[in-house]
Amino acid sequence: MKVTRHQTAPAMATGAPPARKPKTSAAQRRAVLLFVAPFGLLFLAFYAVPIVFAVVQSLLTVERKGTFGPPQQVFGGFVQYQQVFQNTEFWESVGRVLLFGVVQVPVMLGLALLFALLLDSPLLKGKKFFRLAFFAPYAVPGVIAAIMWGFLYSPSLSPFGAVTSQVNFLSADLVLWAIANIVTWVYVGYNMLIIYSSLLAIPTEIYEAAKLDGASNLQIAWRIKIPLVVPAIILTGVFSIIGTLQLLAEPQTLRSFSSAISSTFTPNLAVYTTASVPNYSLAAAFSVVLALATFVLSFVFLKATQRKVSQ
């Protein structure tokens, strides 16, 4: 009998049979498919299929046969994308939300981190009340929040008339930052909860060792807590970048309060207005370009922050 080098010889030397991979039974495979099927169906129906439909729609154009012929959609290639890159109003809206994000996102995440550290501090009393107070604005829908703040900003309707009569928050110069205030008020509690959950996952032994070394609460927060919750801050940063480029409800609602907000004030508002014309193909091209820009910005931010963390 010939002994093979890798299998039979070790098995004969140790007296044990060769290791075998456990076989997955048909019942186990069916169980896995059963649990995965709901997610897969919802993913296909509400994510994959709409994306494919939008891409296909963006490649179509409308033509008429004759002067009075009915409009027909035909394949137009990249005609719609040429219009997208020639549309100055759309790119102005992109620049506007990028400026919005550069200022609003760091302020919002800074407040979220500060509130999370306060909730995790042993010096704060009434943590349950403050946790609810910080998170409560997130329970208010964006449209309702925009209507509420629209009345607060309006000089003739605001209960703070002494302030709004002197400063017009709905003017062309300040309306973008008025929207930033609304978004920050709504979402700072949501981001705080993510960071606070990350703080709760830190072992208490680390804090006890730091206190034995003579570290103060401020030193523990700066040198231990903040570095350990950087992944949570990066996660909220990615969410905030995506949300910034998807800004729609707040500016659309405030249009009834301010004439400074145009129909193309943000990219999503431009997509909505274009689809209402209706020009679905151009709106789909806007959406595809906006989705790609969101992906690129999120990916670059994620890679840049990961590189800094690894260093």
PDB file of C-alpha atoms in Angstrom:
ATOM      1  CA  MET A   1       0.000   0.000   0.000  1.00  0.00           C
ATOM      2  CA  LYS A   2       1.321   3.426  -0.964  1.00  0.00           C
ATOM      3  CA  VAL A   3       1.165   6.112   1.683  1.00  0.00           C
ATOM      4  CA  THR A   4       0.414   9.674   0.518  1.00  0.00           C
ATOM      5  CA  ARG A   5       2.514  12.471   1.977  1.00  0.00           C
ATOM      6  CA  HIS A   6      -0.102  14.920   3.195  1.00  0.00           C
ATOM      7  CA  GLN A   7      -3.050  12.910   4.338  1.00  0.00           C
ATOM      8  CA  THR A   8      -2.547   9.221   4.997  1.00  0.00           C
ATOM      9  CA  ALA A   9       0.874   9.403   6.681  1.00  0.00           C
ATOM     10  CA  PRO A  10      -0.139  11.877   9.424  1.00  0.00           C
ATOM     11  CA  ALA A  11      -3.340   9.992   9.971  1.00  0.00           C
ATOM     12  CA  MET A  12      -1.443   6.690  10.424  1.00  0.00           C
ATOM     13  CA  ALA A  13       1.182   8.369  12.637  1.00  0.00           C
ATOM     14  CA  THR A  14      -1.346   9.852  15.057  1.00  0.00           C
ATOM     15  CA  GLY A  15      -3.872   7.083  14.800  1.00  0.00           C
ATOM     16  CA  ALA A  16      -6.651   9.618  14.125  1.00  0.00           C
ATOM     17  CA  PRO A  17      -8.803   9.810  11.013  1.00  0.00           C
ATOM     18  CA  PRO A  18      -8.240  12.794   8.702  1.00  0.00           C
ATOM     19  CA  ALA A  19     -10.236  15.895   9.562  1.00  0.00           C
ATOM     20  CA  ARG A  20     -13.352  16.395   7.492  1.00  0.00           C
ATOM     21  CA  LYS A  21     -15.305  19.578   6.940  1.00  0.00           C
ATOM     22  CA  PRO A  22     -18.812  19.421   8.371  1.00  0.00           C
ATOM     23  CA  LYS A  23     -21.369  19.036   5.640  1.00  0.00           C
ATOM     24  CA  THR A  24     -24.222  21.489   5.400  1.00  0.00           C
ATOM     25  CA  SER A  25     -27.498  19.664   5.161  1.00  0.00           C
ATOM     26  CA  ALA A  26     -30.259  20.625   2.779  1.00  0.00           C
ATOM     27  CA  ALA A  27     -32.449  21.621   5.733  1.00  0.00           C
ATOM     28  CA  GLN A  28     -29.813  24.060   6.964  1.00  0.00           C
ATOM     29  CA  ARG A  29     -29.458  25.623   3.528  1.00  0.00           C
ATOM     30  CA  ARG A  30     -33.224  26.030   3.284  1.00  0.00           C
ATOM     31  CA  ALA A  31     -33.296  27.641   6.734  1.00  0.00           C
ATOM     32  CA  VAL A  32     -30.588  30.132   5.722  1.00  0.00           C
ATOM     33  CA  LEU A  33     -32.456  30.997   2.518  1.00  0.00           C
ATOM     34  CA  LEU A  34     -35.680  31.399   4.494  1.00  0.00           C
ATOM     35  CA  PHE A  35     -34.112  33.940   6.847  1.00  0.00           C
ATOM     36  CA  VAL A  36     -32.286  35.799   4.061  1.00  0.00           C
ATOM     37  CA  ALA A  37     -35.257  35.883   1.670  1.00  0.00           C
ATOM     38  CA  PRO A  38     -37.193  38.799   3.304  1.00  0.00           C
ATOM     39  CA  PHE A  39     -34.138  41.052   3.233  1.00  0.00           C
ATOM     40  CA  GLY A  40     -33.249  39.948  -0.305  1.00  0.00           C
ATOM     41  CA  LEU A  41     -36.734  40.634  -1.639  1.00  0.00           C
ATOM     42  CA  LEU A  42     -36.938  44.059   0.007  1.00  0.00           C
ATOM     43  CA  PHE A  43     -33.411  44.900  -1.188  1.00  0.00           C
ATOM     44  CA  LEU A  44     -34.308  43.993  -4.768  1.00  0.00           C
ATOM     45  CA  ALA A  45     -37.707  45.723  -4.712  1.00  0.00           C
ATOM     46  CA  PHE A  46     -36.738  49.005  -3.048  1.00  0.00           C
ATOM     47  CA  TYR A  47     -33.014  49.369  -3.792  1.00  0.00           C
ATOM     48  CA  ALA A  48     -31.628  47.377  -6.708  1.00  0.00           C
ATOM     49  CA  VAL A  49     -34.609  47.650  -9.057  1.00  0.00           C
ATOM     50  CA  PRO A  50     -35.070  51.455  -8.577  1.00  0.00           C
ATOM     51  CA  ILE A  51     -31.350  52.021  -9.206  1.00  0.00           C
ATOM     52  CA  VAL A  52     -31.426  49.979 -12.417  1.00  0.00           C
ATOM     53  CA  PHE A  53     -34.631  51.729 -13.507  1.00  0.00           C
ATOM     54  CA  ALA A  54     -33.107  55.177 -12.846  1.00  0.00           C
ATOM     55  CA  VAL A  55     -29.988  54.317 -14.865  1.00  0.00           C
ATOM     56  CA  VAL A  56     -32.084  53.019 -17.760  1.00  0.00           C
ATOM     57  CA  GLN A  57     -34.404  56.037 -17.588  1.00  0.00           C
ATOM     58  CA  SER A  58     -31.417  58.409 -17.687  1.00  0.00           C
ATOM     59  CA  LEU A  59     -30.365  56.928 -21.050  1.00  0.00           C
ATOM     60  CA  LEU A  60     -33.705  57.705 -22.705  1.00  0.00           C
ATOM     61  CA  THR A  61     -34.893  60.850 -24.434  1.00  0.00           C
ATOM     62  CA  VAL A  62     -38.265  62.048 -25.719  1.00  0.00           C
ATOM     63  CA  GLU A  63     -38.916  62.468 -29.439  1.00  0.00           C
ATOM     64  CA  ARG A  64     -42.006  63.303 -31.484  1.00  0.00           C
ATOM     65  CA  LYS A  65     -42.907  61.863 -34.833  1.00  0.00           C
ATOM     66  CA  GLY A  66     -44.153  64.803 -36.836  1.00  0.00           C
ATOM     67  CA  THR A  67     -45.390  68.134 -35.554  1.00  0.00           C
ATOM     68  CA  PHE A  68     -48.392  66.795 -33.689  1.00  0.00           C
ATOM     69  CA  GLY A  69     -47.203  63.259 -33.057  1.00  0.00           C
ATOM     70  CA  PRO A  70     -47.325  61.764 -29.578  1.00  0.00           C
ATOM     71  CA  PRO A  71     -44.098  61.917 -27.550  1.00  0.00           C
ATOM     72  CA  GLN A  72     -42.112  58.686 -27.447  1.00  0.00           C
ATOM     73  CA  GLN A  73     -39.164  57.670 -25.332  1.00  0.00           C
ATOM     74  CA  VAL A  74     -36.201  56.411 -27.356  1.00  0.00           C
ATOM     75  CA  PHE A  75     -32.624  55.539 -26.488  1.00  0.00           C
ATOM     76  CA  GLY A  76     -30.582  58.721 -26.411  1.00  0.00           C
ATOM     77  CA  GLY A  77     -27.280  57.571 -24.981  1.00  0.00           C
ATOM     78  CA  PHE A  78     -25.588  60.200 -22.824  1.00  0.00           C
ATOM     79  CA  VAL A  79     -27.684  63.128 -24.073  1.00  0.00           C
ATOM     80  CA  GLN A  80     -29.243  63.675 -20.637  1.00  0.00           C
ATOM     81  CA  TYR A  81     -25.841  63.592 -18.952  1.00  0.00           C
ATOM     82  CA  GLN A  82     -24.604  66.292 -21.326  1.00  0.00           C
ATOM     83  CA  GLN A  83     -27.464  68.478 -20.117  1.00  0.00           C
ATOM     84  CA  VAL A  84     -26.593  67.675 -16.509  1.00  0.00           C
ATOM     85  CA  PHE A  85     -23.006  68.880 -16.877  1.00  0.00           C
ATOM     86  CA  GLN A  86     -24.185  71.976 -18.760  1.00  0.00           C
ATOM     87  CA  ASN A  87     -26.784  72.876 -16.133  1.00  0.00           C
ATOM     88  CA  THR A  88     -25.224  75.661 -14.070  1.00  0.00           C
ATOM     89  CA  GLU A  89     -28.110  75.838 -11.584  1.00  0.00           C
ATOM     90  CA  PHE A  90     -27.630  72.196 -10.621  1.00  0.00           C
ATOM     91  CA  TRP A  91     -23.894  72.619 -10.007  1.00  0.00           C
ATOM     92  CA  GLU A  92     -24.524  75.812  -8.064  1.00  0.00           C
ATOM     93  CA  SER A  93     -26.849  73.798  -5.815  1.00  0.00           C
ATOM     94  CA  VAL A  94     -24.125  71.161  -5.400  1.00  0.00           C
ATOM     95  CA  GLY A  95     -21.640  73.845  -4.362  1.00  0.00           C
ATOM     96  CA  ARG A  96     -24.225  75.279  -1.977  1.00  0.00           C
ATOM     97  CA  VAL A  97     -24.751  71.998  -0.123  1.00  0.00           C
ATOM     98  CA  LEU A  98     -20.993  71.347  -0.051  1.00  0.00           C
ATOM     99  CA  LEU A  99     -20.522  74.699   1.714  1.00  0.00           C
ATOM    100  CA  PHE A 100     -23.433  73.737   3.948  1.00  0.00           C
ATOM    101  CA  GLY A 101     -21.761  70.427   4.818  1.00  0.00           C
ATOM    102  CA  VAL A 102     -18.316  71.896   5.455  1.00  0.00           C
ATOM    103  CA  VAL A 103     -19.770  74.154   8.151  1.00  0.00           C
ATOM    104  CA  GLN A 104     -22.802  72.283   9.479  1.00  0.00           C
ATOM    105  CA  VAL A 105     -21.461  68.724   9.755  1.00  0.00           C
ATOM    106  CA  PRO A 106     -18.455  69.546  12.029  1.00  0.00           C
ATOM    107  CA  VAL A 107     -20.659  71.737  14.241  1.00  0.00           C
ATOM    108  CA  MET A 108     -23.321  69.034  14.532  1.00  0.00           C
ATOM    109  CA  LEU A 109     -20.837  66.239  15.251  1.00  0.00           C
ATOM    110  CA  GLY A 110     -18.969  68.437  17.734  1.00  0.00           C
ATOM    111  CA  LEU A 111     -22.201  69.074  19.649  1.00  0.00           C
ATOM    112  CA  ALA A 112     -23.109  65.384  19.449  1.00  0.00           C
ATOM    113  CA  LEU A 113     -19.730  64.428  20.900  1.00  0.00           C
ATOM    114  CA  LEU A 114     -20.026  67.057  23.643  1.00  0.00           C
ATOM    115  CA  PHE A 115     -23.514  65.881  24.643  1.00  0.00           C
ATOM    116  CA  ALA A 116     -22.399  62.232  24.608  1.00  0.00           C
ATOM    117  CA  LEU A 117     -19.451  63.038  26.864  1.00  0.00           C
ATOM    118  CA  LEU A 118     -21.751  64.942  29.224  1.00  0.00           C
ATOM    119  CA  LEU A 119     -24.115  61.982  29.445  1.00  0.00           C
ATOM    120  CA  ASP A 120     -21.192  59.673  30.142  1.00  0.00           C
ATOM    121  CA  SER A 121     -19.687  61.986  32.759  1.00  0.00           C
ATOM    122  CA  PRO A 122     -20.061  60.899  36.400  1.00  0.00           C
ATOM    123  CA  LEU A 123     -20.569  64.545  37.373  1.00  0.00           C
ATOM    124  CA  LEU A 124     -23.851  65.013  35.454  1.00  0.00           C
ATOM    125  CA  LYS A 125     -27.061  64.619  37.431  1.00  0.00           C
ATOM    126  CA  GLY A 126     -30.407  63.731  35.862  1.00  0.00           C
ATOM    127  CA  LYS A 127     -28.953  61.786  32.945  1.00  0.00           C
ATOM    128  CA  LYS A 128     -32.313  60.275  31.950  1.00  0.00           C
ATOM    129  CA  PHE A 129     -33.849  63.721  31.540  1.00  0.00           C
ATOM    130  CA  PHE A 130     -30.964  65.105  29.508  1.00  0.00           C
ATOM    131  CA  ARG A 131     -30.752  61.966  27.350  1.00  0.00           C
ATOM    132  CA  LEU A 132     -34.420  62.376  26.451  1.00  0.00           C
ATOM    133  CA  ALA A 133     -34.071  66.141  26.000  1.00  0.00           C
ATOM    134  CA  PHE A 134     -31.111  65.784  23.620  1.00  0.00           C
ATOM    135  CA  PHE A 135     -32.769  63.030  21.565  1.00  0.00           C
ATOM    136  CA  ALA A 136     -36.347  64.386  21.519  1.00  0.00           C
ATOM    137  CA  PRO A 137     -35.898  66.709  18.467  1.00  0.00           C
ATOM    138  CA  TYR A 138     -35.046  63.675  16.312  1.00  0.00           C
ATOM    139  CA  ALA A 139     -38.586  62.400  16.934  1.00  0.00           C
ATOM    140  CA  VAL A 140     -39.935  65.485  15.149  1.00  0.00           C
ATOM    141  CA  PRO A 141     -40.314  64.877  11.379  1.00  0.00           C
ATOM    142  CA  GLY A 142     -38.192  67.129   9.203  1.00  0.00           C
ATOM    143  CA  VAL A 143     -41.196  68.834   7.597  1.00  0.00           C
ATOM    144  CA  ILE A 144     -42.780  69.618  10.972  1.00  0.00           C
ATOM    145  CA  ALA A 145     -39.460  70.938  12.272  1.00  0.00           C
ATOM    146  CA  ALA A 146     -39.074  73.172   9.202  1.00  0.00           C
ATOM    147  CA  ILE A 147     -42.618  74.563   9.636  1.00  0.00           C
ATOM    148  CA  MET A 148     -42.017  75.216  13.331  1.00  0.00           C
ATOM    149  CA  TRP A 149     -38.701  76.975  12.721  1.00  0.00           C
ATOM    150  CA  GLY A 150     -40.215  78.811   9.748  1.00  0.00           C
ATOM    151  CA  PHE A 151     -42.701  80.468  12.114  1.00  0.00           C
ATOM    152  CA  LEU A 152     -39.891  81.212  14.579  1.00  0.00           C
ATOM    153  CA  TYR A 153     -37.835  82.830  11.791  1.00  0.00           C
ATOM    154  CA  SER A 154     -40.721  84.824  10.293  1.00  0.00           C
ATOM    155  CA  PRO A 155     -40.588  88.493  11.432  1.00  0.00           C
ATOM    156  CA  SER A 156     -44.371  88.865  11.486  1.00  0.00           C
ATOM    157  CA  LEU A 157     -45.173  85.526  13.166  1.00  0.00           C
ATOM    158  CA  SER A 158     -42.251  84.808  15.467  1.00  0.00           C
ATOM    159  CA  PRO A 159     -42.712  85.198  19.236  1.00  0.00           C
ATOM    160  CA  PHE A 160     -39.155  86.565  19.202  1.00  0.00           C
ATOM    161  CA  GLY A 161     -40.072  89.587  17.121  1.00  0.00           C
ATOM    162  CA  ALA A 162     -37.451  91.763  18.787  1.00  0.00           C
ATOM    163  CA  VAL A 163     -34.763  89.544  17.225  1.00  0.00           C
ATOM    164  CA  THR A 164     -36.357  88.629  13.888  1.00  0.00           C
ATOM    165  CA  SER A 165     -37.239  92.264  13.169  1.00  0.00           C
ATOM    166  CA  GLN A 166     -33.545  93.132  13.362  1.00  0.00           C
ATOM    167  CA  VAL A 167     -32.120  90.019  11.646  1.00  0.00           C
ATOM    168  CA  ASN A 168     -33.943  88.416   8.727  1.00  0.00           C
ATOM    169  CA  PHE A 169     -32.975  84.759   8.987  1.00  0.00           C
ATOM    170  CA  LEU A 170     -34.924  84.005   5.798  1.00  0.00           C
ATOM    171  CA  SER A 171     -32.958  86.419   3.613  1.00  0.00           C
ATOM    172  CA  ALA A 172     -30.774  85.239   0.754  1.00  0.00           C
ATOM    173  CA  ASP A 173     -27.632  85.674   2.862  1.00  0.00           C
ATOM    174  CA  LEU A 174     -28.822  83.752   5.935  1.00  0.00           C
ATOM    175  CA  VAL A 175     -31.417  81.236   4.762  1.00  0.00           C
ATOM    176  CA  LEU A 176     -28.808  78.518   4.139  1.00  0.00           C
ATOM    177  CA  TRP A 177     -27.612  78.803   7.733  1.00  0.00           C
ATOM    178  CA  ALA A 178     -31.191  78.930   8.967  1.00  0.00           C
ATOM    179  CA  ILE A 179     -31.647  75.517   7.313  1.00  0.00           C
ATOM    180  CA  ALA A 180     -28.361  74.373   8.875  1.00  0.00           C
ATOM    181  CA  ASN A 181     -29.729  75.292  12.298  1.00  0.00           C
ATOM    182  CA  ILE A 182     -32.853  73.199  11.691  1.00  0.00           C
ATOM    183  CA  VAL A 183     -30.861  70.175  10.518  1.00  0.00           C
ATOM    184  CA  THR A 184     -28.487  70.470  13.478  1.00  0.00           C
ATOM    185  CA  TRP A 185     -31.376  70.767  15.936  1.00  0.00           C
ATOM    186  CA  VAL A 186     -33.036  67.635  14.540  1.00  0.00           C
ATOM    187  CA  TYR A 187     -30.060  65.310  14.012  1.00  0.00           C
ATOM    188  CA  VAL A 188     -27.585  66.166  16.772  1.00  0.00           C
ATOM    189  CA  GLY A 189     -29.450  63.864  19.166  1.00  0.00           C
ATOM    190  CA  TYR A 190     -29.352  60.966  16.705  1.00  0.00           C
ATOM    191  CA  ASN A 191     -25.590  61.278  16.265  1.00  0.00           C
ATOM    192  CA  MET A 192     -25.159  61.745  20.007  1.00  0.00           C
ATOM    193  CA  LEU A 193     -26.903  58.413  20.627  1.00  0.00           C
ATOM    194  CA  ILE A 194     -24.478  56.574  18.328  1.00  0.00           C
ATOM    195  CA  ILE A 195     -21.441  58.114  20.022  1.00  0.00           C
ATOM    196  CA  TYR A 196     -22.911  57.585  23.492  1.00  0.00           C
ATOM    197  CA  SER A 197     -23.513  53.896  22.728  1.00  0.00           C
ATOM    198  CA  SER A 198     -19.862  53.612  21.747  1.00  0.00           C
ATOM    199  CA  LEU A 199     -18.846  55.240  25.042  1.00  0.00           C
ATOM    200  CA  LEU A 200     -20.917  52.744  27.013  1.00  0.00           C
ATOM    201  CA  ALA A 201     -19.020  49.889  25.330  1.00  0.00           C
ATOM    202  CA  ILE A 202     -15.657  51.063  26.758  1.00  0.00           C
ATOM    203  CA  PRO A 203     -14.603  48.845  29.700  1.00  0.00           C
ATOM    204  CA  THR A 204     -14.741  50.670  33.019  1.00  0.00           C
ATOM    205  CA  GLU A 205     -11.394  49.127  34.007  1.00  0.00           C
ATOM    206  CA  ILE A 206      -9.679  51.590  31.673  1.00  0.00           C
ATOM    207  CA  TYR A 207     -11.180  54.545  33.555  1.00  0.00           C
ATOM    208  CA  GLU A 208     -10.284  53.040  36.916  1.00  0.00           C
ATOM    209  CA  ALA A 209      -6.669  52.531  35.853  1.00  0.00           C
ATOM    210  CA  ALA A 210      -6.483  56.108  34.569  1.00  0.00           C
ATOM    211  CA  LYS A 211      -7.854  57.462  37.865  1.00  0.00           C
ATOM    212  CA  LEU A 212      -5.285  55.451  39.801  1.00  0.00           C
ATOM    213  CA  ASP A 213      -2.618  57.160  37.676  1.00  0.00           C
ATOM    214  CA  GLY A 214      -4.020  60.528  38.722  1.00  0.00           C
ATOM    215  CA  ALA A 215      -5.945  61.447  35.535  1.00  0.00           C
ATOM    216  CA  SER A 216      -8.775  63.948  35.900  1.00  0.00           C
ATOM    217  CA  ASN A 217     -12.203  63.597  34.282  1.00  0.00           C
ATOM    218  CA  LEU A 218     -11.186  66.064  31.572  1.00  0.00           C
ATOM    219  CA  GLN A 219      -7.988  64.140  30.825  1.00  0.00           C
ATOM    220  CA  ILE A 220      -9.913  60.853  30.699  1.00  0.00           C
ATOM    221  CA  ALA A 221     -12.384  62.366  28.227  1.00  0.00           C
ATOM    222  CA  TRP A 222      -9.676  63.877  26.010  1.00  0.00           C
ATOM    223  CA  ARG A 223      -7.077  61.099  26.072  1.00  0.00           C
ATOM    224  CA  ILE A 224      -9.213  57.974  26.461  1.00  0.00           C
ATOM    225  CA  LYS A 225     -12.856  58.472  25.562  1.00  0.00           C
ATOM    226  CA  ILE A 226     -12.516  60.558  22.413  1.00  0.00           C
ATOM    227  CA  PRO A 227      -9.798  58.377  20.784  1.00  0.00           C
ATOM    228  CA  LEU A 228     -11.826  55.230  21.502  1.00  0.00           C
ATOM    229  CA  VAL A 229     -15.033  56.603  19.928  1.00  0.00           C
ATOM    230  CA  VAL A 230     -13.349  57.834  16.728  1.00  0.00           C
ATOM    231  CA  PRO A 231     -14.904  54.942  14.708  1.00  0.00           C
ATOM    232  CA  ALA A 232     -18.371  56.060  15.849  1.00  0.00           C
ATOM    233  CA  ILE A 233     -17.563  59.664  14.894  1.00  0.00           C
ATOM    234  CA  ILE A 234     -16.414  58.496  11.451  1.00  0.00           C
ATOM    235  CA  LEU A 235     -19.656  56.545  11.034  1.00  0.00           C
ATOM    236  CA  THR A 236     -21.775  59.574  11.909  1.00  0.00           C
ATOM    237  CA  GLY A 237     -19.624  61.644   9.549  1.00  0.00           C
ATOM    238  CA  VAL A 238     -20.410  59.321   6.643  1.00  0.00           C
ATOM    239  CA  PHE A 239     -24.125  59.430   7.494  1.00  0.00           C
ATOM    240  CA  SER A 240     -23.980  63.227   7.671  1.00  0.00           C
ATOM    241  CA  ILE A 241     -22.284  63.548   4.259  1.00  0.00           C
ATOM    242  CA  ILE A 242     -24.975  61.388   2.685  1.00  0.00           C
ATOM    243  CA  GLY A 243     -27.720  63.349   4.434  1.00  0.00           C
ATOM    244  CA  THR A 244     -26.248  66.688   3.364  1.00  0.00           C
ATOM    245  CA  LEU A 245     -26.359  65.805  -0.334  1.00  0.00           C
ATOM    246  CA  GLN A 246     -29.922  64.516   0.129  1.00  0.00           C
ATOM    247  CA  LEU A 247     -31.200  67.766   1.657  1.00  0.00           C
ATOM    248  CA  LEU A 248     -34.793  68.253   0.494  1.00  0.00           C
ATOM    249  CA  ALA A 249     -37.551  68.478   3.122  1.00  0.00           C
ATOM    250  CA  GLU A 250     -36.284  71.558   4.962  1.00  0.00           C
ATOM    251  CA  PRO A 251     -35.636  73.867   1.965  1.00  0.00           C
ATOM    252  CA  GLN A 252     -38.795  72.712   0.205  1.00  0.00           C
ATOM    253  CA  THR A 253     -40.899  73.492   3.280  1.00  0.00           C
ATOM    254  CA  LEU A 254     -39.224  76.861   3.907  1.00  0.00           C
ATOM    255  CA  ARG A 255     -39.990  77.968   0.329  1.00  0.00           C
ATOM    256  CA  SER A 256     -43.416  79.062   1.608  1.00  0.00           C
ATOM    257  CA  PHE A 257     -41.681  81.344   4.130  1.00  0.00           C
ATOM    258  CA  SER A 258     -38.806  82.696   2.023  1.00  0.00           C
ATOM    259  CA  SER A 259     -38.522  83.779  -1.594  1.00  0.00           C
ATOM    260  CA  ALA A 260     -34.742  83.333  -1.383  1.00  0.00           C
ATOM    261  CA  ILE A 261     -35.109  79.569  -1.804  1.00  0.00           C
ATOM    262  CA  SER A 262     -35.369  78.727  -5.498  1.00  0.00           C
ATOM    263  CA  SER A 263     -36.664  75.537  -7.078  1.00  0.00           C
ATOM    264  CA  THR A 264     -33.043  74.397  -7.544  1.00  0.00           C
ATOM    265  CA  PHE A 265     -31.722  75.469  -4.148  1.00  0.00           C
ATOM    266  CA  THR A 266     -30.366  71.970  -3.387  1.00  0.00           C
ATOM    267  CA  PRO A 267     -29.569  69.074  -5.767  1.00  0.00           C
ATOM    268  CA  ASN A 268     -32.480  66.958  -4.524  1.00  0.00           C
ATOM    269  CA  LEU A 269     -34.827  69.921  -4.892  1.00  0.00           C
ATOM    270  CA  ALA A 270     -33.575  70.342  -8.475  1.00  0.00           C
ATOM    271  CA  VAL A 271     -34.292  66.645  -9.127  1.00  0.00           C
ATOM    272  CA  TYR A 272     -37.787  67.003  -7.654  1.00  0.00           C
ATOM    273  CA  THR A 273     -38.522  70.126  -9.696  1.00  0.00           C
ATOM    274  CA  THR A 274     -37.244  68.542 -12.911  1.00  0.00           C
ATOM    275  CA  ALA A 275     -39.368  65.435 -12.381  1.00  0.00           C
ATOM    276  CA  SER A 276     -42.421  67.652 -11.791  1.00  0.00           C
ATOM    277  CA  VAL A 277     -42.099  69.296 -15.243  1.00  0.00           C
ATOM    278  CA  PRO A 278     -42.212  66.317 -16.053  1.00  0.00           C
ATOM    279  CA  ASN A 279     -38.809  65.386 -17.434  1.00  0.00           C
ATOM    280  CA  TYR A 280     -38.130  62.027 -15.849  1.00  0.00           C
ATOM    281  CA  SER A 281     -35.090  61.203 -17.953  1.00  0.00           C
ATOM    282  CA  LEU A 282     -33.225  64.375 -16.989  1.00  0.00           C
ATOM    283  CA  ALA A 283     -34.285  63.945 -13.357  1.00  0.00           C
ATOM    284  CA  ALA A 284     -32.947  60.389 -13.447  1.00  0.00           C
ATOM    285  CA  ALA A 285     -29.627  61.629 -14.864  1.00  0.00           C
ATOM    286  CA  PHE A 286     -29.429  64.212 -12.075  1.00  0.00           C
ATOM    287  CA  SER A 287     -30.083  61.435  -9.548  1.00  0.00           C
ATOM    288  CA  VAL A 288     -27.405  59.127 -10.967  1.00  0.00           C
ATOM    289  CA  VAL A 289     -24.776  61.893 -10.947  1.00  0.00           C
ATOM    290  CA  LEU A 290     -25.766  62.892  -7.408  1.00  0.00           C
ATOM    291  CA  ALA A 291     -25.571  59.268  -6.226  1.00  0.00           C
ATOM    292  CA  LEU A 292     -22.096  58.873  -7.725  1.00  0.00           C
ATOM    293  CA  ALA A 293     -20.951  62.145  -6.121  1.00  0.00           C
ATOM    294  CA  THR A 294     -22.301  60.972  -2.748  1.00  0.00           C
ATOM    295  CA  PHE A 295     -20.479  57.657  -3.095  1.00  0.00           C
ATOM    296  CA  VAL A 296     -17.184  59.332  -4.033  1.00  0.00           C
ATOM    297  CA  LEU A 297     -17.312  61.873  -1.192  1.00  0.00           C
ATOM    298  CA  SER A 298     -18.261  59.232   1.383  1.00  0.00           C
ATOM    299  CA  PHE A 299     -15.549  56.866   0.153  1.00  0.00           C
ATOM    300  CA  VAL A 300     -12.854  59.573   0.172  1.00  0.00           C
ATOM    301  CA  PHE A 301     -13.889  60.720   3.668  1.00  0.00           C
ATOM    302  CA  LEU A 302     -13.884  57.145   4.968  1.00  0.00           C
ATOM    303  CA  LYS A 303     -10.476  56.322   3.503  1.00  0.00           C
ATOM    304  CA  ALA A 304      -8.922  59.598   4.668  1.00  0.00           C
ATOM    305  CA  THR A 305     -10.174  59.187   8.230  1.00  0.00           C
ATOM    306  CA  GLN A 306      -9.163  55.512   8.380  1.00  0.00           C
ATOM    307  CA  ARG A 307      -5.661  56.430   7.253  1.00  0.00           C
ATOM    308  CA  LYS A 308      -5.377  59.040   9.996  1.00  0.00           C
ATOM    309  CA  VAL A 309      -6.656  56.595  12.609  1.00  0.00           C
ATOM    310  CA  SER A 310      -4.178  53.910  11.516  1.00  0.00           C
ATOM    311  CA  GLN A 311      -1.303  56.399  11.775  1.00  0.00           C
TER     312      GLN A 311
END
